[in-house]
Amino acid sequence: MMLGSRPTFCRTFGVLKRLKSTLVIVEHNNEKLAPCTLNAVTAASKIGGDISCLVFGKNCSKVAQEASKLKGVSKVLLAESDVFNGFLPEAVTPFLEATQKQFKFTHILAPATATGKNILPRLAAKLDVSPISEITGIQDESTFIRTIYAGNAVQTIKSSEPVKIITVRGTSFEAAKLDGSAAVEKVQCEGSKSSSSEFVGQELSKSDRPELTSAKAIVAGGRGMKSGDNFKLLYDLADKLNAAVGASRAAVDAGFVPNDMQVGQTGKIVAPELYIAVGISGAIQHLAGMKDSKVIVAINKDPEAPIFQVADFGLVEDLFKAVPAMTQLLSKK
């Protein structure tokens, strides 16, 4: 009997894993990047894989050039058209759907702002996947962390969707650095003018103070301010600190200040280096919007106010005495 070598056949079973590729939707005003985009790019880098940015708007090539400098971004897609005027979701969503069909990204991210929250759920519905909102952390490419119940509980979500549609809470991620050199590629625009809605215009409040969501210091007032006129005390203090001025929902609901100043679960989420809460009791809805601040200072005459439980420094004092005294001390310095 002759012995010979027996041919060996190797067969691999399984499905090839898709290479990770993330699209970050750039938020901007057609002139410059919104700071929250930098945080979204950092979140994308934690997922891993190739990162692309998408800039769509009207005459926004300047924004694309700025986005191309973001560290970790390999490509910037640019689409310019009048149909994107006002960034209406009815016009933007068909374009995003067509872009996804062309490039087949595994992840699509956007900042958790009014724009991102308006557009991405519509896109998720069109792609028949479940969106994941306001993530605060990333464990791996399929596992994400977010807070629920006004920040009182942390939820870990594992998604098996073929494309992950995600909004990112910017205050939970560092801003990406501007030291990259990505290529800018123009893409065909397939957006369409909506028959159900039309962008008429917008009125933006103008202030010499920093914008609330990007300020390094914030002075916020609550119901304890007693009236809108008394907010002048906070404006004077904020001017000495080069700070933005915010408010609790109670102050907004009472008509003291406009609602674009509201900080909290139903307002703006902030995480400045310094947050001074004046006359704010500390309802959980407000804490959900500012508890990630680096240093929290609370001024309240009620020693049992919940705000003192999260404050790094607390002052039990009448705000109408404490705030002018602080302003005066800062004036001397």
mmCIF file of N, CA, C and O in Angstrom, residues 77-164:
data_model
loop_
_atom_site.group_PDB
_atom_site.id
_atom_site.type_symbol
_atom_site.label_atom_id
_atom_site.label_comp_id
_atom_site.label_asym_id
_atom_site.label_seq_id
_atom_site.Cartn_x
_atom_site.Cartn_y
_atom_site.Cartn_z
ATOM 1 N N LEU A 77 -16.848 65.813 3.147
ATOM 2 C CA LEU A 77 -17.796 65.855 2.035
ATOM 3 C C LEU A 77 -18.523 67.193 2.067
ATOM 4 O O LEU A 77 -19.005 67.620 3.116
ATOM 5 N N LEU A 78 -18.611 67.853 0.921
ATOM 6 C CA LEU A 78 -19.206 69.183 0.844
ATOM 7 C C LEU A 78 -20.357 69.198 -0.150
ATOM 8 O O LEU A 78 -20.218 68.764 -1.296
ATOM 9 N N ALA A 79 -21.509 69.694 0.311
ATOM 10 C CA ALA A 79 -22.681 69.851 -0.561
ATOM 11 C C ALA A 79 -23.242 71.250 -0.356
ATOM 12 O O ALA A 79 -23.605 71.614 0.764
ATOM 13 N N GLU A 80 -23.296 72.027 -1.432
ATOM 14 C CA GLU A 80 -23.810 73.391 -1.358
ATOM 15 C C GLU A 80 -25.046 73.531 -2.242
ATOM 16 O O GLU A 80 -25.019 73.166 -3.416
ATOM 17 N N SER A 81 -26.115 74.050 -1.646
ATOM 18 C CA SER A 81 -27.350 74.223 -2.406
ATOM 19 C C SER A 81 -28.291 75.152 -1.647
ATOM 20 O O SER A 81 -28.266 75.222 -0.413
ATOM 21 N N ASP A 82 -29.141 75.845 -2.400
ATOM 22 C CA ASP A 82 -30.142 76.722 -1.784
ATOM 23 C C ASP A 82 -31.196 75.929 -1.009
ATOM 24 O O ASP A 82 -31.859 76.479 -0.128
ATOM 25 N N VAL A 83 -31.364 74.624 -1.333
ATOM 26 C CA VAL A 83 -32.399 73.837 -0.652
ATOM 27 C C VAL A 83 -32.065 73.624 0.820
ATOM 28 O O VAL A 83 -32.948 73.296 1.621
ATOM 29 N N PHE A 84 -30.800 73.823 1.188
ATOM 30 C CA PHE A 84 -30.397 73.641 2.577
ATOM 31 C C PHE A 84 -30.580 74.907 3.402
ATOM 32 O O PHE A 84 -30.199 74.942 4.574
ATOM 33 N N ASN A 85 -31.132 75.946 2.830
ATOM 34 C CA ASN A 85 -31.349 77.194 3.548
ATOM 35 C C ASN A 85 -32.228 76.951 4.789
ATOM 36 O O ASN A 85 -33.340 76.454 4.676
ATOM 37 N N GLY A 86 -31.709 77.278 5.955
ATOM 38 C CA GLY A 86 -32.441 77.052 7.188
ATOM 39 C C GLY A 86 -32.293 75.654 7.748
ATOM 40 O O GLY A 86 -32.818 75.357 8.819
ATOM 41 N N PHE A 87 -31.604 74.764 7.018
ATOM 42 C CA PHE A 87 -31.355 73.383 7.459
ATOM 43 C C PHE A 87 -32.653 72.671 7.835
ATOM 44 O O PHE A 87 -32.740 71.995 8.856
ATOM 45 N N LEU A 88 -33.668 72.831 6.993
ATOM 46 C CA LEU A 88 -34.952 72.174 7.263
ATOM 47 C C LEU A 88 -34.800 70.656 7.128
ATOM 48 O O LEU A 88 -34.256 70.168 6.136
ATOM 49 N N PRO A 89 -35.276 69.902 8.105
ATOM 50 C CA PRO A 89 -35.116 68.438 8.048
ATOM 51 C C PRO A 89 -35.812 67.807 6.851
ATOM 52 O O PRO A 89 -35.372 66.782 6.339
ATOM 53 N N GLU A 90 -36.914 68.423 6.388
ATOM 54 C CA GLU A 90 -37.628 67.886 5.229
ATOM 55 C C GLU A 90 -36.764 67.926 3.965
ATOM 56 O O GLU A 90 -36.918 67.096 3.075
ATOM 57 N N ALA A 91 -35.854 68.905 3.898
ATOM 58 C CA ALA A 91 -34.960 69.018 2.742
ATOM 59 C C ALA A 91 -33.667 68.237 2.946
ATOM 60 O O ALA A 91 -33.112 67.663 2.004
ATOM 61 N N VAL A 92 -33.196 68.204 4.191
ATOM 62 C CA VAL A 92 -31.906 67.585 4.479
ATOM 63 C C VAL A 92 -31.977 66.054 4.494
ATOM 64 O O VAL A 92 -31.074 65.376 3.996
ATOM 65 N N THR A 93 -33.063 65.500 5.032
ATOM 66 C CA THR A 93 -33.144 64.045 5.217
ATOM 67 C C THR A 93 -33.001 63.253 3.914
ATOM 68 O O THR A 93 -32.250 62.264 3.884
ATOM 69 N N PRO A 94 -33.682 63.630 2.813
ATOM 70 C CA PRO A 94 -33.483 62.871 1.566
ATOM 71 C C PRO A 94 -32.030 62.888 1.094
ATOM 72 O O PRO A 94 -31.525 61.883 0.569
ATOM 73 N N PHE A 95 -31.348 64.004 1.313
ATOM 74 C CA PHE A 95 -29.939 64.098 0.925
ATOM 75 C C PHE A 95 -29.081 63.158 1.773
ATOM 76 O O PHE A 95 -28.210 62.445 1.265
ATOM 77 N N LEU A 96 -29.333 63.133 3.086
ATOM 78 C CA LEU A 96 -28.569 62.240 3.960
ATOM 79 C C LEU A 96 -28.831 60.779 3.634
ATOM 80 O O LEU A 96 -27.919 59.946 3.662
ATOM 81 N N GLU A 97 -30.067 60.466 3.296
ATOM 82 C CA GLU A 97 -30.416 59.089 2.921
ATOM 83 C C GLU A 97 -29.655 58.664 1.669
ATOM 84 O O GLU A 97 -29.101 57.552 1.597
ATOM 85 N N ALA A 98 -29.591 59.556 0.689
ATOM 86 C CA ALA A 98 -28.865 59.252 -0.547
ATOM 87 C C ALA A 98 -27.357 59.133 -0.290
ATOM 88 O O ALA A 98 -26.683 58.269 -0.865
ATOM 89 N N THR A 99 -26.847 59.981 0.600
ATOM 90 C CA THR A 99 -25.423 59.927 0.937
ATOM 91 C C THR A 99 -25.068 58.606 1.611
ATOM 92 O O THR A 99 -24.044 57.995 1.322
ATOM 93 N N GLN A 100 -25.941 58.132 2.498
ATOM 94 C CA GLN A 100 -25.703 56.865 3.178
ATOM 95 C C GLN A 100 -25.745 55.694 2.198
ATOM 96 O O GLN A 100 -24.944 54.752 2.300
ATOM 97 N N LYS A 101 -26.653 55.741 1.236
ATOM 98 C CA LYS A 101 -26.729 54.671 0.236
ATOM 99 C C LYS A 101 -25.465 54.622 -0.603
ATOM 100 O O LYS A 101 -25.020 53.558 -1.032
ATOM 101 N N GLN A 102 -24.855 55.796 -0.818
ATOM 102 C CA GLN A 102 -23.645 55.852 -1.647
ATOM 103 C C GLN A 102 -22.405 55.396 -0.882
ATOM 104 O O GLN A 102 -21.602 54.600 -1.382
ATOM 105 N N PHE A 103 -22.254 55.869 0.364
ATOM 106 C CA PHE A 103 -21.011 55.617 1.097
ATOM 107 C C PHE A 103 -21.103 54.478 2.107
ATOM 108 O O PHE A 103 -20.090 53.946 2.537
ATOM 109 N N LYS A 104 -22.335 54.133 2.550
ATOM 110 C CA LYS A 104 -22.553 53.005 3.463
ATOM 111 C C LYS A 104 -21.708 53.105 4.746
ATOM 112 O O LYS A 104 -20.899 52.222 5.059
ATOM 113 N N PHE A 105 -21.904 54.162 5.492
ATOM 114 C CA PHE A 105 -21.223 54.343 6.771
ATOM 115 C C PHE A 105 -21.800 53.374 7.807
ATOM 116 O O PHE A 105 -22.982 53.017 7.755
ATOM 117 N N THR A 106 -20.969 52.975 8.755
ATOM 118 C CA THR A 106 -21.454 52.117 9.834
ATOM 119 C C THR A 106 -22.012 52.936 10.994
ATOM 120 O O THR A 106 -22.812 52.445 11.790
ATOM 121 N N HIS A 107 -21.572 54.184 11.112
ATOM 122 C CA HIS A 107 -22.038 55.074 12.174
ATOM 123 C C HIS A 107 -22.282 56.467 11.594
ATOM 124 O O HIS A 107 -21.491 56.939 10.765
ATOM 125 N N ILE A 108 -23.345 57.110 12.028
ATOM 126 C CA ILE A 108 -23.608 58.509 11.660
ATOM 127 C C ILE A 108 -23.848 59.279 12.945
ATOM 128 O O ILE A 108 -24.757 58.958 13.722
ATOM 129 N N LEU A 109 -23.027 60.301 13.188
ATOM 130 C CA LEU A 109 -23.078 61.063 14.427
ATOM 131 C C LEU A 109 -23.415 62.530 14.153
ATOM 132 O O LEU A 109 -23.044 63.075 13.108
ATOM 133 N N ALA A 110 -24.088 63.147 15.102
ATOM 134 C CA ALA A 110 -24.354 64.583 15.049
ATOM 135 C C ALA A 110 -24.408 65.104 16.477
ATOM 136 O O ALA A 110 -24.747 64.360 17.409
ATOM 137 N N PRO A 111 -24.069 66.371 16.702
ATOM 138 C CA PRO A 111 -24.213 66.942 18.040
ATOM 139 C C PRO A 111 -25.675 66.901 18.481
ATOM 140 O O PRO A 111 -26.590 67.016 17.660
ATOM 141 N N ALA A 112 -25.891 66.736 19.791
ATOM 142 C CA ALA A 112 -27.258 66.672 20.329
ATOM 143 C C ALA A 112 -27.801 68.083 20.543
ATOM 144 O O ALA A 112 -28.065 68.512 21.660
ATOM 145 N N THR A 113 -27.953 68.796 19.438
ATOM 146 C CA THR A 113 -28.505 70.143 19.458
ATOM 147 C C THR A 113 -29.899 70.095 18.830
ATOM 148 O O THR A 113 -30.367 69.031 18.411
ATOM 149 N N ALA A 114 -30.540 71.256 18.730
ATOM 150 C CA ALA A 114 -31.863 71.301 18.106
ATOM 151 C C ALA A 114 -31.802 70.774 16.675
ATOM 152 O O ALA A 114 -32.694 70.047 16.223
ATOM 153 N N THR A 115 -30.722 71.108 15.954
ATOM 154 C CA THR A 115 -30.578 70.650 14.569
ATOM 155 C C THR A 115 -30.374 69.144 14.507
ATOM 156 O O THR A 115 -31.046 68.434 13.754
ATOM 157 N N GLY A 116 -29.442 68.635 15.304
ATOM 158 C CA GLY A 116 -29.165 67.202 15.291
ATOM 159 C C GLY A 116 -30.355 66.373 15.719
ATOM 160 O O GLY A 116 -30.665 65.340 15.120
ATOM 161 N N LYS A 117 -31.070 66.843 16.752
ATOM 162 C CA LYS A 117 -32.236 66.112 17.248
ATOM 163 C C LYS A 117 -33.402 66.178 16.274
ATOM 164 O O LYS A 117 -34.311 65.349 16.311
ATOM 165 N N ASN A 118 -33.383 67.156 15.397
ATOM 166 C CA ASN A 118 -34.445 67.308 14.407
ATOM 167 C C ASN A 118 -34.219 66.418 13.189
ATOM 168 O O ASN A 118 -35.151 65.849 12.626
ATOM 169 N N ILE A 119 -32.951 66.267 12.806
ATOM 170 C CA ILE A 119 -32.628 65.582 11.555
ATOM 171 C C ILE A 119 -32.422 64.081 11.725
ATOM 172 O O ILE A 119 -32.986 63.270 10.981
ATOM 173 N N LEU A 120 -31.629 63.680 12.730
ATOM 174 C CA LEU A 120 -31.228 62.271 12.809
ATOM 175 C C LEU A 120 -32.376 61.293 13.074
ATOM 176 O O LEU A 120 -32.378 60.198 12.504
ATOM 177 N N PRO A 121 -33.364 61.617 13.913
ATOM 178 C CA PRO A 121 -34.480 60.662 14.061
ATOM 179 C C PRO A 121 -35.229 60.436 12.748
ATOM 180 O O PRO A 121 -35.686 59.323 12.477
ATOM 181 N N ARG A 122 -35.351 61.479 11.926
ATOM 182 C CA ARG A 122 -35.991 61.315 10.610
ATOM 183 C C ARG A 122 -35.159 60.394 9.720
ATOM 184 O O ARG A 122 -35.695 59.541 9.021
ATOM 185 N N LEU A 123 -33.842 60.595 9.749
ATOM 186 C CA LEU A 123 -32.969 59.742 8.948
ATOM 187 C C LEU A 123 -33.058 58.295 9.427
ATOM 188 O O LEU A 123 -33.117 57.364 8.612
ATOM 189 N N ALA A 124 -33.078 58.093 10.740
ATOM 190 C CA ALA A 124 -33.179 56.740 11.289
ATOM 191 C C ALA A 124 -34.469 56.057 10.830
ATOM 192 O O ALA A 124 -34.474 54.871 10.487
ATOM 193 N N ALA A 125 -35.556 56.821 10.806
ATOM 194 C CA ALA A 125 -36.837 56.265 10.348
ATOM 195 C C ALA A 125 -36.749 55.856 8.881
ATOM 196 O O ALA A 125 -37.259 54.801 8.486
ATOM 197 N N LYS A 126 -36.103 56.681 8.069
ATOM 198 C CA LYS A 126 -35.955 56.371 6.641
ATOM 199 C C LYS A 126 -35.090 55.121 6.422
ATOM 200 O O LYS A 126 -35.333 54.340 5.504
ATOM 201 N N LEU A 127 -34.089 54.952 7.287
ATOM 202 C CA LEU A 127 -33.193 53.799 7.153
ATOM 203 C C LEU A 127 -33.698 52.582 7.936
ATOM 204 O O LEU A 127 -33.065 51.536 7.925
ATOM 205 N N ASP A 128 -34.834 52.764 8.632
ATOM 206 C CA ASP A 128 -35.466 51.692 9.402
ATOM 207 C C ASP A 128 -34.545 51.142 10.489
ATOM 208 O O ASP A 128 -34.369 49.930 10.634
ATOM 209 N N VAL A 129 -33.919 52.063 11.244
ATOM 210 C CA VAL A 129 -33.095 51.671 12.387
ATOM 211 C C VAL A 129 -33.512 52.504 13.595
ATOM 212 O O VAL A 129 -34.165 53.534 13.459
ATOM 213 N N SER A 130 -33.113 52.054 14.768
ATOM 214 C CA SER A 130 -33.427 52.785 16.000
ATOM 215 C C SER A 130 -32.300 53.756 16.323
ATOM 216 O O SER A 130 -31.141 53.341 16.434
ATOM 217 N N PRO A 131 -32.612 55.045 16.496
ATOM 218 C CA PRO A 131 -31.566 56.009 16.843
ATOM 219 C C PRO A 131 -31.197 55.913 18.317
ATOM 220 O O PRO A 131 -31.976 55.431 19.138
ATOM 221 N N ILE A 132 -30.012 56.381 18.644
ATOM 222 C CA ILE A 132 -29.546 56.436 20.034
ATOM 223 C C ILE A 132 -29.267 57.902 20.348
ATOM 224 O O ILE A 132 -28.462 58.539 19.666
ATOM 225 N N SER A 133 -29.916 58.427 21.374
ATOM 226 C CA SER A 133 -29.835 59.865 21.614
ATOM 227 C C SER A 133 -28.939 60.218 22.796
ATOM 228 O O SER A 133 -28.870 59.508 23.786
ATOM 229 N N GLU A 134 -28.235 61.328 22.618
ATOM 230 C CA GLU A 134 -27.445 61.985 23.664
ATOM 231 C C GLU A 134 -26.509 61.049 24.422
ATOM 232 O O GLU A 134 -26.572 60.933 25.637
ATOM 233 N N ILE A 135 -25.612 60.394 23.695
ATOM 234 C CA ILE A 135 -24.664 59.518 24.373
ATOM 235 C C ILE A 135 -23.644 60.354 25.154
ATOM 236 O O ILE A 135 -23.284 61.465 24.764
ATOM 237 N N THR A 136 -23.198 59.801 26.264
ATOM 238 C CA THR A 136 -22.194 60.472 27.087
ATOM 239 C C THR A 136 -20.895 59.669 27.158
ATOM 240 O O THR A 136 -19.909 60.134 27.727
ATOM 241 N N GLY A 137 -20.918 58.446 26.605
ATOM 242 C CA GLY A 137 -19.726 57.622 26.610
ATOM 243 C C GLY A 137 -19.804 56.522 25.568
ATOM 244 O O GLY A 137 -20.889 56.193 25.079
ATOM 245 N N ILE A 138 -18.638 55.979 25.213
ATOM 246 C CA ILE A 138 -18.559 54.917 24.206
ATOM 247 C C ILE A 138 -17.680 53.797 24.744
ATOM 248 O O ILE A 138 -16.515 54.020 25.093
ATOM 249 N N GLN A 139 -18.241 52.594 24.834
ATOM 250 C CA GLN A 139 -17.467 51.437 25.296
ATOM 251 C C GLN A 139 -16.775 50.741 24.135
ATOM 252 O O GLN A 139 -15.616 50.360 24.216
ATOM 253 N N ASP A 140 -17.527 50.532 23.058
ATOM 254 C CA ASP A 140 -16.958 49.983 21.836
ATOM 255 C C ASP A 140 -17.851 50.411 20.678
ATOM 256 O O ASP A 140 -18.758 51.219 20.860
ATOM 257 N N GLU A 141 -17.625 49.854 19.500
ATOM 258 C CA GLU A 141 -18.336 50.306 18.308
ATOM 259 C C GLU A 141 -19.837 50.050 18.348
ATOM 260 O O GLU A 141 -20.596 50.639 17.576
ATOM 261 N N SER A 142 -20.282 49.189 19.255
ATOM 262 C CA SER A 142 -21.711 48.866 19.341
ATOM 263 C C SER A 142 -22.341 49.208 20.687
ATOM 264 O O SER A 142 -23.553 49.107 20.847
ATOM 265 N N THR A 143 -21.534 49.618 21.651
ATOM 266 C CA THR A 143 -22.017 49.824 23.013
ATOM 267 C C THR A 143 -21.815 51.270 23.440
ATOM 268 O O THR A 143 -20.688 51.779 23.409
ATOM 269 N N PHE A 144 -22.921 51.889 23.868
ATOM 270 C CA PHE A 144 -22.896 53.319 24.160
ATOM 271 C C PHE A 144 -23.550 53.599 25.514
ATOM 272 O O PHE A 144 -24.392 52.829 25.978
ATOM 273 N N ILE A 145 -23.149 54.699 26.130
ATOM 274 C CA ILE A 145 -23.649 55.078 27.450
ATOM 275 C C ILE A 145 -24.407 56.384 27.353
ATOM 276 O O ILE A 145 -23.987 57.306 26.643
ATOM 277 N N ARG A 146 -25.534 56.461 28.039
ATOM 278 C CA ARG A 146 -26.319 57.688 28.108
ATOM 279 C C ARG A 146 -26.992 57.763 29.466
ATOM 280 O O ARG A 146 -27.094 56.759 30.166
ATOM 281 N N THR A 147 -27.433 58.948 29.836
ATOM 282 C CA THR A 147 -28.132 59.090 31.112
ATOM 283 C C THR A 147 -29.637 59.127 30.884
ATOM 284 O O THR A 147 -30.111 59.552 29.834
ATOM 285 N N ILE A 148 -30.390 58.675 31.875
ATOM 286 C CA ILE A 148 -31.849 58.704 31.817
ATOM 287 C C ILE A 148 -32.374 59.215 33.157
ATOM 288 O O ILE A 148 -31.611 59.345 34.123
ATOM 289 N N TYR A 149 -33.674 59.478 33.220
ATOM 290 C CA TYR A 149 -34.311 59.983 34.442
ATOM 291 C C TYR A 149 -33.583 61.219 34.978
ATOM 292 O O TYR A 149 -33.160 61.276 36.130
ATOM 293 N N ALA A 150 -33.431 62.209 34.082
ATOM 294 C CA ALA A 150 -32.807 63.497 34.442
ATOM 295 C C ALA A 150 -31.405 63.313 35.029
ATOM 296 O O ALA A 150 -30.986 64.040 35.926
ATOM 297 N N GLY A 151 -30.685 62.314 34.504
ATOM 298 C CA GLY A 151 -29.315 62.095 34.948
ATOM 299 C C GLY A 151 -29.187 61.253 36.202
ATOM 300 O O GLY A 151 -28.079 61.041 36.697
ATOM 301 N N ASN A 152 -30.300 60.739 36.745
ATOM 302 C CA ASN A 152 -30.245 59.956 37.980
ATOM 303 C C ASN A 152 -29.868 58.499 37.742
ATOM 304 O O ASN A 152 -29.608 57.769 38.698
ATOM 305 N N ALA A 153 -29.864 58.064 36.493
ATOM 306 C CA ALA A 153 -29.480 56.682 36.174
ATOM 307 C C ALA A 153 -28.666 56.685 34.888
ATOM 308 O O ALA A 153 -28.833 57.558 34.031
ATOM 309 N N VAL A 154 -27.771 55.715 34.792
ATOM 310 C CA VAL A 154 -26.922 55.579 33.603
ATOM 311 C C VAL A 154 -27.348 54.326 32.857
ATOM 312 O O VAL A 154 -27.485 53.252 33.447
ATOM 313 N N GLN A 155 -27.554 54.470 31.563
ATOM 314 C CA GLN A 155 -28.015 53.361 30.732
ATOM 315 C C GLN A 155 -26.927 52.960 29.739
ATOM 316 O O GLN A 155 -26.317 53.815 29.097
ATOM 317 N N THR A 156 -26.659 51.669 29.644
ATOM 318 C CA THR A 156 -25.715 51.142 28.652
ATOM 319 C C THR A 156 -26.519 50.452 27.560
ATOM 320 O O THR A 156 -27.316 49.556 27.839
ATOM 321 N N ILE A 157 -26.299 50.878 26.329
ATOM 322 C CA ILE A 157 -27.059 50.361 25.190
ATOM 323 C C ILE A 157 -26.124 49.627 24.237
ATOM 324 O O ILE A 157 -25.088 50.165 23.838
ATOM 325 N N LYS A 158 -26.505 48.410 23.884
ATOM 326 C CA LYS A 158 -25.764 47.662 22.855
ATOM 327 C C LYS A 158 -26.650 47.573 21.624
ATOM 328 O O LYS A 158 -27.758 47.038 21.686
ATOM 329 N N SER A 159 -26.179 48.122 20.517
ATOM 330 C CA SER A 159 -26.972 48.189 19.297
ATOM 331 C C SER A 159 -26.481 47.180 18.263
ATOM 332 O O SER A 159 -25.274 47.047 18.027
ATOM 333 N N SER A 160 -27.438 46.484 17.657
ATOM 334 C CA SER A 160 -27.095 45.536 16.587
ATOM 335 C C SER A 160 -27.537 46.066 15.222
ATOM 336 O O SER A 160 -27.543 45.316 14.238
ATOM 337 N N GLU A 161 -27.929 47.341 15.170
ATOM 338 C CA GLU A 161 -28.371 47.932 13.909
ATOM 339 C C GLU A 161 -27.231 47.970 12.893
ATOM 340 O O GLU A 161 -26.061 48.156 13.263
ATOM 341 N N PRO A 162 -27.540 47.809 11.610
ATOM 342 C CA PRO A 162 -26.481 47.829 10.586
ATOM 343 C C PRO A 162 -25.788 49.181 10.483
ATOM 344 O O PRO A 162 -24.617 49.257 10.114
ATOM 345 N N VAL A 163 -26.516 50.259 10.787
ATOM 346 C CA VAL A 163 -25.914 51.593 10.859
ATOM 347 C C VAL A 163 -26.403 52.242 12.146
ATOM 348 O O VAL A 163 -27.599 52.244 12.438
ATOM 349 N N LYS A 164 -25.462 52.744 12.926
ATOM 350 C CA LYS A 164 -25.808 53.361 14.205
ATOM 351 C C LYS A 164 -26.015 54.868 13.997
ATOM 352 O O LYS A 164 -25.096 55.562 13.565
#
